[in-house]
Amino acid sequence: MKKTLLSMCAATLSLSAMAQDYTYTNSLQSAGDATVVGGGSFVSDDTFGTVFQNVATSPRSNYLLLPAEVFQHSGTSKAISIAFWVSADGITDDNSYTYAPLFSGYAAQATENSWPMMVLQTRGLAQVNCWGWCDFKGEQNAQGKNTIYHPNAWIEEGSTTEVHGDNWLADHKWHYYTAVFTSNGCTIYFDGTAANTWQFDEPGDGSWIDGFLTNYDTDNSDWLIKYICLGGNQAWNWGDNDAPLKFANLRIQNNAMTADDIATQMQTDIDNATAIKTVTTDADAQSQPQPQPVKKVKNGKLVIEKDGKTFTADGKLSE
């Protein structure tokens, strides 16, 4: 059996001096320039080759700590996009991540209620408190209510500004998460489709994101949010555990990704995935080109097309 793997660099920083375009990427096949805090590790994966597997023990104990500079390039652009693949593969209890943070940032390692901070929750919510604050409440949502994407997450009885949605990770397959912040709002996407959108015509108290985007304390000449974490490190003393999920292909950039941008990036990641294999059985077969499985995003889902059939990422025949 012969296998051909397409390799990807572990971590890349790019900064254009002229346009001031900034993109941070980490394939998460290794830590690269990040640091594993706690019990997370890098494990084999059939889709992406190697991925970061986080664990959940006590709160604020397990995550991947990123370089402080990843939030230091949006003061002029007034936009940040955070994107990565995530999967609940291998989890036997889907309640183990109901309230887990997917991504967070603070001035230092969170030990108690503190600001400045930002957090992105597994259930499709966000929060920012950095020289101005925004809780992204239901009444601020473009739909007039927040969708909470876990059926067992708490919602106040009789609430008209929160509704339950399906657990988007319940199928234990790979999904593409994106959060896009601008001065006027935030949109969270699952697989390129908007899950929650908050838009402010006149940002003000309770709807202020600009401080997070600027992220700079002029009085003390220092950056504000610089302890930035993938997979955990919850603020506030709620006791929420870190996310026991798998992560691949992290991307942070200082512009606002559109749905089309997200779809393109999803397909690019699949095209570059390290788990593409070429299989031959004998010398004669090796001398002939063999039809290869084609990985692509179809209807927002990762699928594999081979021999005229479409399979899901876990090898099952798609309906």
Coordinates of N, CA and C in Angstrom, one line a residue, residues 8-11 24-46 48-55 62-66 85 174 230 245-250 274:
M8 N 1.2 20.5 5.6 CA 0.8 21.9 5.8 C 1.8 22.4 6.9
C9 N 2.1 23.6 6.8 CA 3.0 24.2 7.9 C 2.2 24.3 9.2
A10 N 2.9 24.2 10.3 CA 2.3 24.2 11.6 C 1.7 25.6 11.9
A11 N 2.4 26.6 11.7 CA 1.9 28.0 12.1 C 2.5 29.0 11.2
Y24 N -3.3 35.3 10.9 CA -2.6 34.3 11.7 C -3.2 33.0 11.4
T25 N -2.4 32.0 11.1 CA -2.9 30.6 10.8 C -2.1 29.6 11.6
N26 N -2.8 28.6 12.1 CA -2.1 27.5 12.7 C -2.9 26.2 12.4
S27 N -2.3 25.3 11.6 CA -3.0 24.1 11.2 C -3.4 23.2 12.4
L28 N -2.7 23.4 13.5 CA -3.0 22.6 14.7 C -2.6 21.1 14.5
Q29 N -1.6 20.9 13.6 CA -1.0 19.6 13.5 C 0.1 19.4 14.6
S30 N 0.5 20.6 15.1 CA 1.4 20.6 16.3 C 1.1 22.0 16.9
A31 N 1.7 22.2 18.0 CA 1.5 23.5 18.7 C 2.0 24.7 17.9
G32 N 3.1 24.5 17.2 CA 3.7 25.6 16.5 C 4.1 26.7 17.4
D33 N 3.7 27.9 17.2 CA 4.0 29.0 18.1 C 3.0 29.2 19.2
A34 N 2.1 28.3 19.4 CA 1.2 28.3 20.5 C 1.7 27.4 21.6
T35 N 1.0 27.4 22.8 CA 1.4 26.6 23.9 C 0.3 25.8 24.5
V36 N 0.5 24.5 24.7 CA -0.6 23.7 25.2 C -0.6 23.9 26.8
V37 N -1.7 24.3 27.3 CA -1.9 24.4 28.7 C -2.8 23.3 29.2
G38 N -2.4 22.5 30.1 CA -3.2 21.4 30.6 C -3.0 20.1 29.8
G39 N -4.1 19.3 29.7 CA -4.0 17.9 29.2 C -4.3 17.7 27.7
G40 N -4.4 18.8 26.9 CA -4.7 18.6 25.5 C -3.5 18.0 24.8
S41 N -3.7 17.4 23.6 CA -2.6 16.8 22.9 C -3.0 16.8 21.4
F42 N -2.1 16.3 20.6 CA -2.3 16.3 19.1 C -2.4 14.8 18.7
V43 N -3.6 14.5 18.1 CA -3.9 13.1 17.8 C -4.2 13.0 16.3
S44 N -4.1 11.7 15.8 CA -4.4 11.4 14.4 C -5.9 11.6 14.1
D45 N -6.1 12.0 12.9 CA -7.5 12.3 12.4 C -7.6 11.9 10.9
D46 N -8.7 11.2 10.6 CA -8.9 10.7 9.2 C -9.1 11.8 8.2
F48 N -8.1 15.5 8.7 CA -7.0 16.5 8.7 C -5.6 16.0 9.1
G49 N -5.5 14.7 9.3 CA -4.2 14.1 9.5 C -3.9 14.1 11.0
T50 N -3.6 15.3 11.6 CA -3.4 15.5 13.0 C -4.1 16.8 13.4
V51 N -4.7 16.7 14.6 CA -5.5 17.8 15.1 C -5.3 18.0 16.6
F52 N -5.7 19.1 17.1 CA -5.6 19.3 18.6 C -6.8 18.8 19.3
Q53 N -6.6 17.8 20.2 CA -7.7 17.3 21.0 C -7.6 17.9 22.4
N54 N -8.6 18.7 22.8 CA -8.6 19.3 24.1 C -9.3 18.3 25.1
V55 N -9.2 18.6 26.4 CA -9.9 17.7 27.4 C -10.6 18.7 28.3
N62 N -7.5 23.7 30.6 CA -7.1 23.0 29.4 C -7.4 23.9 28.2
Y63 N -6.4 24.3 27.4 CA -6.6 25.1 26.2 C -5.3 25.3 25.5
L64 N -5.4 25.9 24.3 CA -4.2 26.2 23.6 C -4.0 27.7 23.7
L65 N -2.9 28.1 24.2 CA -2.6 29.5 24.4 C -1.9 30.1 23.2
L66 N -2.4 31.1 22.6 CA -2.0 31.6 21.3 C -1.0 32.8 21.5
W85 N -12.0 24.7 12.4 CA -12.8 23.5 12.4 C -12.9 22.9 13.8
W174 N -17.0 17.0 11.6 CA -16.3 18.3 11.6 C -17.2 19.4 11.1
L230 N -7.6 29.1 22.7 CA -8.5 28.2 21.9 C -8.9 27.0 22.8
L245 N -13.1 19.1 22.9 CA -13.4 19.0 21.5 C -12.1 18.9 20.7
K246 N -12.2 18.5 19.4 CA -11.1 18.5 18.5 C -11.1 19.8 17.7
F247 N -9.9 20.3 17.4 CA -9.8 21.5 16.6 C -8.8 21.4 15.5
A248 N -9.1 22.0 14.4 CA -8.1 22.0 13.2 C -8.2 23.4 12.5
N249 N -7.0 23.7 11.9 CA -7.0 24.9 11.0 C -7.5 26.2 11.6
L250 N -6.9 26.7 12.6 CA -7.3 28.0 13.2 C -6.8 29.1 12.3
T274 N -4.4 16.9 5.1 CA -3.3 16.0 5.1 C -3.7 14.6 5.0

